[in-house]
Coordinates of C-alpha atoms in Angstrom, one line a residue:
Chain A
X179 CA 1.3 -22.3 6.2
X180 CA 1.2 -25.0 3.2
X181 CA -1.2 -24.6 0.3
X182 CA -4.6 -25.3 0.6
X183 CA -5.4 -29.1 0.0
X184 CA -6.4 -29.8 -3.3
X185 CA -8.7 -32.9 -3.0
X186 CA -10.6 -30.2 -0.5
X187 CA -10.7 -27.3 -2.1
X188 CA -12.3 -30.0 -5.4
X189 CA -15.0 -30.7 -2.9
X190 CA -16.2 -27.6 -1.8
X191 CA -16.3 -26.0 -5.5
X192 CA -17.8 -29.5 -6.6
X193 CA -20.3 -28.6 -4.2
X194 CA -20.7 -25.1 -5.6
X195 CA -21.1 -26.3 -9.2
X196 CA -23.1 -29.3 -8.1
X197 CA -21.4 -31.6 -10.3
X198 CA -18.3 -33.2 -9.8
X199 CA -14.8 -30.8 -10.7
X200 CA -10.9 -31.3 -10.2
X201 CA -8.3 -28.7 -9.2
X202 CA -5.6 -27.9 -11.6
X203 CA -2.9 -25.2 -12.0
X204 CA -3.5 -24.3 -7.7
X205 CA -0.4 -21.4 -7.3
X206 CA -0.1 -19.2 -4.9
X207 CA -0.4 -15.0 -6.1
X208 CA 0.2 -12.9 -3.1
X209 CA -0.8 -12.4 0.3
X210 CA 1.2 -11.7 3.8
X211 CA 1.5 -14.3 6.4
X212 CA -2.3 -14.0 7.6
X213 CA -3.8 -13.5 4.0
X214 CA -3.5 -15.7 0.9
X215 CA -4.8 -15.3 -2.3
X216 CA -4.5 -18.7 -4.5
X217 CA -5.7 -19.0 -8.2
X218 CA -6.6 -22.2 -9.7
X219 CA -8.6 -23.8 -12.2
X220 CA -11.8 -25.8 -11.9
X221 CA -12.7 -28.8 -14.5
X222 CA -15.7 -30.4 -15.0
X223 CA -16.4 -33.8 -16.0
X224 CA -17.5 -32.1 -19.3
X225 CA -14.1 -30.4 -19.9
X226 CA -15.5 -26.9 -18.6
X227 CA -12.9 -24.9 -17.2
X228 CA -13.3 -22.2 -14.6
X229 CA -10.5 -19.6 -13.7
X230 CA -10.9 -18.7 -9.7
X231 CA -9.5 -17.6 -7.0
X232 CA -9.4 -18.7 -3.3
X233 CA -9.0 -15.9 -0.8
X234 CA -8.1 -17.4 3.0
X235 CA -6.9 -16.4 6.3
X236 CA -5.5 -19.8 7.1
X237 CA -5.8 -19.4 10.6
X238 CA -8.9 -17.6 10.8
X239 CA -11.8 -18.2 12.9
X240 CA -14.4 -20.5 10.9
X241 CA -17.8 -19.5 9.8
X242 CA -17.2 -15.7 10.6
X243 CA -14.0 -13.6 9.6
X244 CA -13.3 -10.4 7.7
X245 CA -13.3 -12.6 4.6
X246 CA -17.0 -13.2 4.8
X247 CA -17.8 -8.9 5.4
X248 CA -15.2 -8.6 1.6
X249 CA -17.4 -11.7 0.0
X250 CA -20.8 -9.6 1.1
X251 CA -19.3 -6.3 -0.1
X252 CA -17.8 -7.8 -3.6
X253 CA -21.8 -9.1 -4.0
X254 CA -23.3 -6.0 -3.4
X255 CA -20.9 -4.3 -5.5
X256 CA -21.5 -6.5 -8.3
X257 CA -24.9 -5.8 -8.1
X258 CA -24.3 -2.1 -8.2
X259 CA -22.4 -2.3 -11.8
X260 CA -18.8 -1.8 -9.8
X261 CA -16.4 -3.8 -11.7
X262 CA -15.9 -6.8 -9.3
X263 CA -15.1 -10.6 -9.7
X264 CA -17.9 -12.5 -9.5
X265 CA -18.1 -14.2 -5.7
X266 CA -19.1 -18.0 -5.9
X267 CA -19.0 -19.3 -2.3
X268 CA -17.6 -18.7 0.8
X269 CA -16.0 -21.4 2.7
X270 CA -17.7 -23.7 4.9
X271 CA -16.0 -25.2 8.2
X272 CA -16.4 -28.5 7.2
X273 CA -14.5 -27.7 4.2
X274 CA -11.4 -27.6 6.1
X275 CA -9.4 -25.2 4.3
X276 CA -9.5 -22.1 6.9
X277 CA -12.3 -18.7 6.9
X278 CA -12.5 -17.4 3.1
X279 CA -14.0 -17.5 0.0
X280 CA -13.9 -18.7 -3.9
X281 CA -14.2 -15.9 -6.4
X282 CA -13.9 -15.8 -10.2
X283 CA -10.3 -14.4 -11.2
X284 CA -10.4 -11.6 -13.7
X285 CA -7.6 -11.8 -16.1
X286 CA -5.2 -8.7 -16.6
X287 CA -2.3 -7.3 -15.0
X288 CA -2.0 -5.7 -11.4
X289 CA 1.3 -4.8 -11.2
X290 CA 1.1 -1.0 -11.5
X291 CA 4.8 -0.6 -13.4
X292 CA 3.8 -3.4 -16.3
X293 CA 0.4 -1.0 -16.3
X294 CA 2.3 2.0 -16.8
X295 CA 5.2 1.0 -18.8
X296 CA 4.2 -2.0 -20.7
X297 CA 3.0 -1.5 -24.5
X298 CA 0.4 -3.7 -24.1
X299 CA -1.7 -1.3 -21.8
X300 CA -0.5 1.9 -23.8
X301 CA -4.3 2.0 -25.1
X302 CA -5.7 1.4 -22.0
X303 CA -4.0 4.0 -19.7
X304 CA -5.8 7.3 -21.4
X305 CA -8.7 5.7 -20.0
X306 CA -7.8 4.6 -16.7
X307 CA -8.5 7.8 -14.8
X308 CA -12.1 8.8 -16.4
X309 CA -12.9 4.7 -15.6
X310 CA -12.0 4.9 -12.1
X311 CA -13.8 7.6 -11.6
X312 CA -16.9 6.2 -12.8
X313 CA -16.5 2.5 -10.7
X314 CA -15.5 5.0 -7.6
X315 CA -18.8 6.8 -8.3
X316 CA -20.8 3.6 -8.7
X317 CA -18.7 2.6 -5.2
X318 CA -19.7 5.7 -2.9
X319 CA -23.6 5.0 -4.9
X320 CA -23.7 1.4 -2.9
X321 CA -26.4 1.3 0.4
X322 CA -24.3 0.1 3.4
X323 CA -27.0 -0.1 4.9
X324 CA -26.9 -4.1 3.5
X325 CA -23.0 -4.2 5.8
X326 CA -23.6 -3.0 9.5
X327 CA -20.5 -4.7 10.7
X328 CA -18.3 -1.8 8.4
X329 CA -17.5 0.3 10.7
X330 CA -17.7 4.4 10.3
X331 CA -14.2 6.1 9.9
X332 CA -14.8 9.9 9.4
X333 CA -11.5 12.0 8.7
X334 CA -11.4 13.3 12.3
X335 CA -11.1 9.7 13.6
X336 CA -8.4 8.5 10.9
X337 CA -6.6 11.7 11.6
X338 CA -6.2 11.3 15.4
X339 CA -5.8 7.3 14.5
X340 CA -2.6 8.2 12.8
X341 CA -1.1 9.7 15.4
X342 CA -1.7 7.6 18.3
X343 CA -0.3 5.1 15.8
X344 CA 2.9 7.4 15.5
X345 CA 3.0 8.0 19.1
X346 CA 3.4 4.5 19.4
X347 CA 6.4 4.1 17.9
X348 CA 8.0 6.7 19.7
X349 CA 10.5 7.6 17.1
X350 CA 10.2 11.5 15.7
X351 CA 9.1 12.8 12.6
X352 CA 9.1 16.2 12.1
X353 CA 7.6 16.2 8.7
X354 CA 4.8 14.2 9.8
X355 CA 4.4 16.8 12.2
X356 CA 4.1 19.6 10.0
X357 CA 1.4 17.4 8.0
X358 CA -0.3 16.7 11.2
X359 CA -0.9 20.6 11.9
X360 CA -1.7 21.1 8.3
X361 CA -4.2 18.6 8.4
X362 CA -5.8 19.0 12.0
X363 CA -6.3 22.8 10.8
X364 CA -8.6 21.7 8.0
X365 CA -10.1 18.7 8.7
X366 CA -12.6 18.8 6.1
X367 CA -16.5 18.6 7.5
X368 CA -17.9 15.4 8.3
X369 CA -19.9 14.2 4.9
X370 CA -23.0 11.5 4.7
X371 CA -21.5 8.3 5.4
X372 CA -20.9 6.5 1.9
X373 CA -19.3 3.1 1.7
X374 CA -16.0 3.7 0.9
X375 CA -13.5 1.1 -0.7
X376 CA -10.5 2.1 1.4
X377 CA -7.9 0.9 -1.2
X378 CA -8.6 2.7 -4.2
X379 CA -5.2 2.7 -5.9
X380 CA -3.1 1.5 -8.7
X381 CA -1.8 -1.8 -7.4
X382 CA -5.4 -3.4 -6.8
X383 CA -7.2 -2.9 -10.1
X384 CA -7.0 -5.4 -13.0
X385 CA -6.2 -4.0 -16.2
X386 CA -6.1 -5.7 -19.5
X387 CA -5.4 -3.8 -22.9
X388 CA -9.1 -2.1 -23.4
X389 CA -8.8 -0.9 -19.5
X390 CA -9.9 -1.5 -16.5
X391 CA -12.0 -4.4 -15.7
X392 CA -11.8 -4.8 -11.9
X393 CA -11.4 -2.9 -8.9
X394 CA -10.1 -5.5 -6.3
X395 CA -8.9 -5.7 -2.2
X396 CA -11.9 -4.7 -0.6
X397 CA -10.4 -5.7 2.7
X398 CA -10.0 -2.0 4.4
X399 CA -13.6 -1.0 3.2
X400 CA -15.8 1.5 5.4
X401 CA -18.0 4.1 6.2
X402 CA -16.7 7.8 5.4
X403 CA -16.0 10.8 3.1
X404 CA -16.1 9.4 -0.7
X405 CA -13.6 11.6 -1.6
X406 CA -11.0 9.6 1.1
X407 CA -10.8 6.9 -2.7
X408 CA -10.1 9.7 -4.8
X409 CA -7.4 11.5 -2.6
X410 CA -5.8 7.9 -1.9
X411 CA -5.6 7.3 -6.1
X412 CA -3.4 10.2 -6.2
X413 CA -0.9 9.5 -3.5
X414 CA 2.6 9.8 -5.0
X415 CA 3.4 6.7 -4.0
X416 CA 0.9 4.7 -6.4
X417 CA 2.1 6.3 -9.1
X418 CA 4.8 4.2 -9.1
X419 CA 7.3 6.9 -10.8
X420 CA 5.3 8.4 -13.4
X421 CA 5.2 11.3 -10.7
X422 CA 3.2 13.7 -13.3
X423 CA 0.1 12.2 -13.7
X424 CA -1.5 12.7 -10.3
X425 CA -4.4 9.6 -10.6
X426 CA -2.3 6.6 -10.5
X427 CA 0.8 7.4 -12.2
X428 CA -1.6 6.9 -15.5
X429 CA -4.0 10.7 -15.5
X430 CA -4.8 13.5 -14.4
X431 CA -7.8 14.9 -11.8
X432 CA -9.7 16.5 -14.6
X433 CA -10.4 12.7 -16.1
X434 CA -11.0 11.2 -12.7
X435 CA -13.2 13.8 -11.8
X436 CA -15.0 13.9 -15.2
X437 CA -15.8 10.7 -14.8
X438 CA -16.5 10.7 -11.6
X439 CA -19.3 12.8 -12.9
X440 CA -20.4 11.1 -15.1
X441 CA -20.7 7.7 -13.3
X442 CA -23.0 9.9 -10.8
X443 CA -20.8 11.1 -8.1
X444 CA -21.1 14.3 -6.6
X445 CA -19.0 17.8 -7.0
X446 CA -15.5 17.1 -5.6
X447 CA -14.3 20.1 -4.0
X448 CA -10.9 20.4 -4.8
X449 CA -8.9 21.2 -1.3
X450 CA -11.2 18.2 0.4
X451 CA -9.3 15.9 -2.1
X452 CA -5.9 17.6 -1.3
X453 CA -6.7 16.8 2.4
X454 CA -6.8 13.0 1.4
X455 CA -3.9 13.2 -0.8
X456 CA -1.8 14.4 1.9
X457 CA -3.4 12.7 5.3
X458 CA -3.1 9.3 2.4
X459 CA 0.7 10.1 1.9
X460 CA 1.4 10.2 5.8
X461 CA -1.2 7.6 6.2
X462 CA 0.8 5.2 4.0
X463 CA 4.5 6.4 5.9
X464 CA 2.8 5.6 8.9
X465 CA 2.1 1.8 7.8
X466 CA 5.4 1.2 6.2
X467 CA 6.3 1.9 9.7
X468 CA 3.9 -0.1 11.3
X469 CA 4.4 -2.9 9.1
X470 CA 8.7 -2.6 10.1
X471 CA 7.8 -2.7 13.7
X472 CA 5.8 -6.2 12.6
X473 CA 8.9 -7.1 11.6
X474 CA 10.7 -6.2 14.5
X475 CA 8.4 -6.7 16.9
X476 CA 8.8 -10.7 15.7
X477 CA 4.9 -10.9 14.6
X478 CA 6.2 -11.5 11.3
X479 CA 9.5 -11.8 10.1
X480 CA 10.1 -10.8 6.7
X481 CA 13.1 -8.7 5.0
X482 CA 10.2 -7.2 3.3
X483 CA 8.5 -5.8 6.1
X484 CA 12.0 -4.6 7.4
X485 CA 12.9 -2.6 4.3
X486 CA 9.6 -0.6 4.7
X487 CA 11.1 0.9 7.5
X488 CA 13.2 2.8 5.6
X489 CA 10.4 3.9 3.1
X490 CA 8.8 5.9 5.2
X491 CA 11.2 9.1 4.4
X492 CA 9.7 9.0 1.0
X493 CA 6.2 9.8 2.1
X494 CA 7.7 12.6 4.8
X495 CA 9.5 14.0 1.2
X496 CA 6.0 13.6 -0.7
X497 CA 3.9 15.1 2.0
X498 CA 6.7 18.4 2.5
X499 CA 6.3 18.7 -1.6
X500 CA 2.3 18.7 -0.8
X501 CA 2.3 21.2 2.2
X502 CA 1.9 24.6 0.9
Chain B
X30 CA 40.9 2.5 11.1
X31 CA 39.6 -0.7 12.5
X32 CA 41.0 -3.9 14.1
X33 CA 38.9 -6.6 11.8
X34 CA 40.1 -8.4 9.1
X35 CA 39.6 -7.7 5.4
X36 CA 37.3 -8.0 4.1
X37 CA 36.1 -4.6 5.4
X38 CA 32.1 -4.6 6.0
X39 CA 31.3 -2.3 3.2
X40 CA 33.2 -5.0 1.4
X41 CA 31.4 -7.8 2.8
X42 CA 28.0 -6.4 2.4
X43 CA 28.7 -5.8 -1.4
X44 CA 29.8 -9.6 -2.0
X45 CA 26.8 -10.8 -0.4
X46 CA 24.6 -8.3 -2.9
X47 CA 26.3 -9.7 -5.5
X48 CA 26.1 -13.5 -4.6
X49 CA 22.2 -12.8 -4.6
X50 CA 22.2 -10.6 -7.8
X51 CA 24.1 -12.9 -9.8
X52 CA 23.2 -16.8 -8.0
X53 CA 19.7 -16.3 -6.4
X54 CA 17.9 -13.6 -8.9
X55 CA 20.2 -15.2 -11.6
X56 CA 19.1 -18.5 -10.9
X57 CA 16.7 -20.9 -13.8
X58 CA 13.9 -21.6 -11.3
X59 CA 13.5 -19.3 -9.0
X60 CA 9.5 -18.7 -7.3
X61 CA 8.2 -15.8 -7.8
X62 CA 8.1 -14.6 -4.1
X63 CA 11.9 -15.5 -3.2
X64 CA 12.9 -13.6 -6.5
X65 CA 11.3 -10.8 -4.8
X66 CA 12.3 -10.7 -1.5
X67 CA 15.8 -11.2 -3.3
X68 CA 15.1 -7.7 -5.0
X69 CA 13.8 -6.5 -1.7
X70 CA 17.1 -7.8 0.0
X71 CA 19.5 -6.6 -2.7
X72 CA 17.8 -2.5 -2.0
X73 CA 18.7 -3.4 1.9
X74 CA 22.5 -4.1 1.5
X75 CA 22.3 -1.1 -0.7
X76 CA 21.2 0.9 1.7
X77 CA 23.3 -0.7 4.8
X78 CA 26.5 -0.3 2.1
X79 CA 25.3 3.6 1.8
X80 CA 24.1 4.3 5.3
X81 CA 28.2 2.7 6.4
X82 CA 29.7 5.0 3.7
X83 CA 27.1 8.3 4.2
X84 CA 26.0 8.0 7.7
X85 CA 28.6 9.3 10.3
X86 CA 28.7 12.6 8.2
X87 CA 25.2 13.1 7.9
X88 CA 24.5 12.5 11.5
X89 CA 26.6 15.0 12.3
X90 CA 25.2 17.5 9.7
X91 CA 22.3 16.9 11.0
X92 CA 23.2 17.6 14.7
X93 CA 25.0 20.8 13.8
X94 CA 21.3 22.0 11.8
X95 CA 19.3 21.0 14.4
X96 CA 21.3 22.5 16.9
X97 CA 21.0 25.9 14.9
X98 CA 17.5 25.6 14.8
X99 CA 16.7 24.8 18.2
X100 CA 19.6 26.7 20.1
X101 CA 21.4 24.4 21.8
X102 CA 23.5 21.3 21.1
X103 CA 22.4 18.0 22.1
X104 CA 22.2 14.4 20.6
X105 CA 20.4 13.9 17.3
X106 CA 17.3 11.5 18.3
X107 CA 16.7 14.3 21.6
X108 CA 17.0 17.2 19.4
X109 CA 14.6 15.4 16.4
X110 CA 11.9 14.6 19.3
X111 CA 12.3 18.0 20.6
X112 CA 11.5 19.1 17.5
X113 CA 8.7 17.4 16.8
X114 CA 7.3 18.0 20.2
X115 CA 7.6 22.4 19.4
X116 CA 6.4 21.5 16.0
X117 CA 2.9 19.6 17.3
X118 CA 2.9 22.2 20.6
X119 CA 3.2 25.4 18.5
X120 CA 6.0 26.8 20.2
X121 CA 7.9 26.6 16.5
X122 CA 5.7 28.2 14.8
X123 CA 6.9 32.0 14.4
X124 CA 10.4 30.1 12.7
X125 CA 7.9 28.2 10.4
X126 CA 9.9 29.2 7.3
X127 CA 12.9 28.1 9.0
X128 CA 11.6 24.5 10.3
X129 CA 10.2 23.8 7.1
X130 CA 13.8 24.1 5.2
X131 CA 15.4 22.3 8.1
X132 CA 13.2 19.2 7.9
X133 CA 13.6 19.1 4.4
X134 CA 17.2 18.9 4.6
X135 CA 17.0 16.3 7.6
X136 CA 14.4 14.3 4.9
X137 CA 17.0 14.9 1.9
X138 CA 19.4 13.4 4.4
X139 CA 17.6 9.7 5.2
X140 CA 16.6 9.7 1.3
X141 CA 20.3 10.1 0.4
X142 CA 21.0 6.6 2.4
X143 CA 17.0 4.7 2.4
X144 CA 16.8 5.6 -1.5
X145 CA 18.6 8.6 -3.7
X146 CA 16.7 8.1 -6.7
X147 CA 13.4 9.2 -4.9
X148 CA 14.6 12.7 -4.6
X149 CA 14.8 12.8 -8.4
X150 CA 11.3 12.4 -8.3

């Protein structure tokens, strides 16, 4: 799939601005083979410039995807103080360029090791953890009542998701076994259904040198136990190396939960969010395998996809280093 | 011993790294995503390069634990289900202690060829 046509993408944002703009700068950021982010620039006739970004499943169904549920949820997360690009229109079908929508871009990094290594975030990353737990707070505060088409994923259901997905694939993993019987022994109880983001993790929040200034990928949102975010933060594998600070690879639990607390959330009871940092460690094994077999399967084929594969011992070492 | 040619495959596999470490990642213009997936590619014939050099005694480490553990010999992807499937079942669970350590060395194993530095971690 080729990059979105410029003379159409002009028109629909034209449309959007009411007043006449041209694209400049359109590149391509990241995305698989189904999903593509683009950034580009908007002019006006006046000289205004606009930094945005255009999120697309190419081959999508028009007028209705999972693109238009993540342009609803970024809204309504705006409007709930979360640190979110602002949305500016979803696509139209006669605009020609796929199911999706244009959002402002937030400048920063994303790439978790330039956040942790780089000098120019060294004052931001003291604050990292106490700020994520205040936009996670203001997250699990949002009324889903507003989303009915997220659906409701309790731990229970994940949990017995997991392994049919295993299953699956037929091939053995004894670890993951151990954390299955860990896990299915204290399955923590079922919570009042918050909207959960569902990718709460170093990798998808912009950073610039004062901090954090948006919490992106809203694409896995849903229904659940708030603390699922927290535990997924402090999955070993989103630390990215700096294996001692549990949120992130940039703090520890004491700031996230702080300021979890202060941005309103509840208590957090400490073995509920060692439940999702383990089920989130064999959770993420699980789709580096998943996404192999979408390799191999010929659905996609990609050497990075393949290399996953072989990823997955990782998270069997991280979740034996978790089980007591 | 082996019939081929040189180069050997180890051999092989290392000039290839090499071409992309040096031409493709090396390159002036390079996109972003190929530069990547060359990074990506280069960790893969690293791991292929170790897995050729590592594998055939590993496999048969592992063979020789499992067999210890379960009590009787058989081949390594019947013993690992078999495994798995007393693990999930319960029927492993008075040698707990025992699976536990055994798995870990079986982990310790793959890391060893998929990616060593992660057991530094």
């Amino acid at each position: 799939m080729g990059a979105p046509d410029e003379d159409r993408l002009a028109t629909a944002t034209s449309r959007h601005l009411r007043s006449p703009a041209r694209v400049e700068g359109l590149r391509r950021l990241s995305g698989g083979a189904s999903r593509e982010t683009w950034a580009f620039d908007a002019v006006g006739e006046d000289a205004t410039r606009h930094g945005l970004v255009l999120r697309r499943d190419p081959s999508g169904y028009l007028g209705w995807s999972e693109r238009a549920v993540e342009f609803d949820l970024l809204r309504l997360a705006h409007e709930g103080g979360v640190s979110v690009p602002r949305v500016w229109f979803l696509l139209e079908d006669s605009d020609d360029l796929g199911s999706g929508f244009v959002m402002e871009r937030v400048e920063g990094e994303t790439i978790a090791r330039k956040i942790l290594r780089d000098d120019e975030y060294a004052a931001a990353r003291p604050r990292l953890a106490r700020q994520c737990g205040e936009q996670a707070a203001r997250i699990h505060a949002l009324d889903p009542v507003a989303l009915p088409s997220l659906s409701a994923e309790p731990a229970a259901d994940q949990l017995a998701r997991y392994r049919e997905y295993l299953d699956g694939f037929g091939d053995p993993h004894p670890a993951f076994e151990l954390g299955l019987r860990w896990l299915a022994d204290r399955v923590p109880a079922p919570s009042e259904a918050h909207l959960v983001h569902g990718d709460f993790r170093n990798g998808n929040l912009v950073v610039g040198p004062d901090g954090l200034r948006a919490v992106l990928d809203w694409e896995l949102s849903h229904l659940g136990d708030p603390v699922e975010d927290l535990g997924w933060l402090c999955v070993k594998s989103w630390r990215f190396g700096v294996t001692d600070r549990r949120v992130g690879g940039f703090g520890d639990v004491d700031e996230l939960l702080a300021g979890y607390r202060d941005g309103g959330g509840s208590e957090v009871d400490p073995e509920t969010l060692a439940w999702w940092e383990l089920f989130g460690t064999l959770k993420w094994g699980v789709i580096c395998q998943i996404q192999a077999f979408t390799h191999l399967n010929g659905a996609v084929r990609s050497v990075e996809l393949a290399a996953l594969g072989r990823r997955v011992a990782e998270m069997e070492w991280d979740l034996l280093e978790l089980l007591p | 011993m082996t019939l081929q040619d040189r180069p050997t495959a180890p051999e092989l596999l290392e000039a290839v790294r090499e071409f992309l470490e040096r031409d493709v990642m090396g390159a002036e213009t390079v996109p972003t995503r190929v530069l990547f997936h060359a990074r990506v590619a280069v960790k893969v014939l690293g791991i292929v390069e170790r897995e050729l050099r590592l594998g055939p005694a590993l496999d048969a480490a592992e063979r020789e634990r499992l067999a210890a553990l379960l009590g009787h010999d058989g081949e390594v992807d019947d013993l690992l289900a078999e495994l798995a499937r007393g693990i999930r079942d319960g029927s492993l669970d008075d040698s707990r202690d025992e699976v536990v350590a055994s798995v870990r060395e079986s982990v310790r194993a793959k890391l060893e060829v998929a990616n060593p530095k992660h057991l530094e971690t």
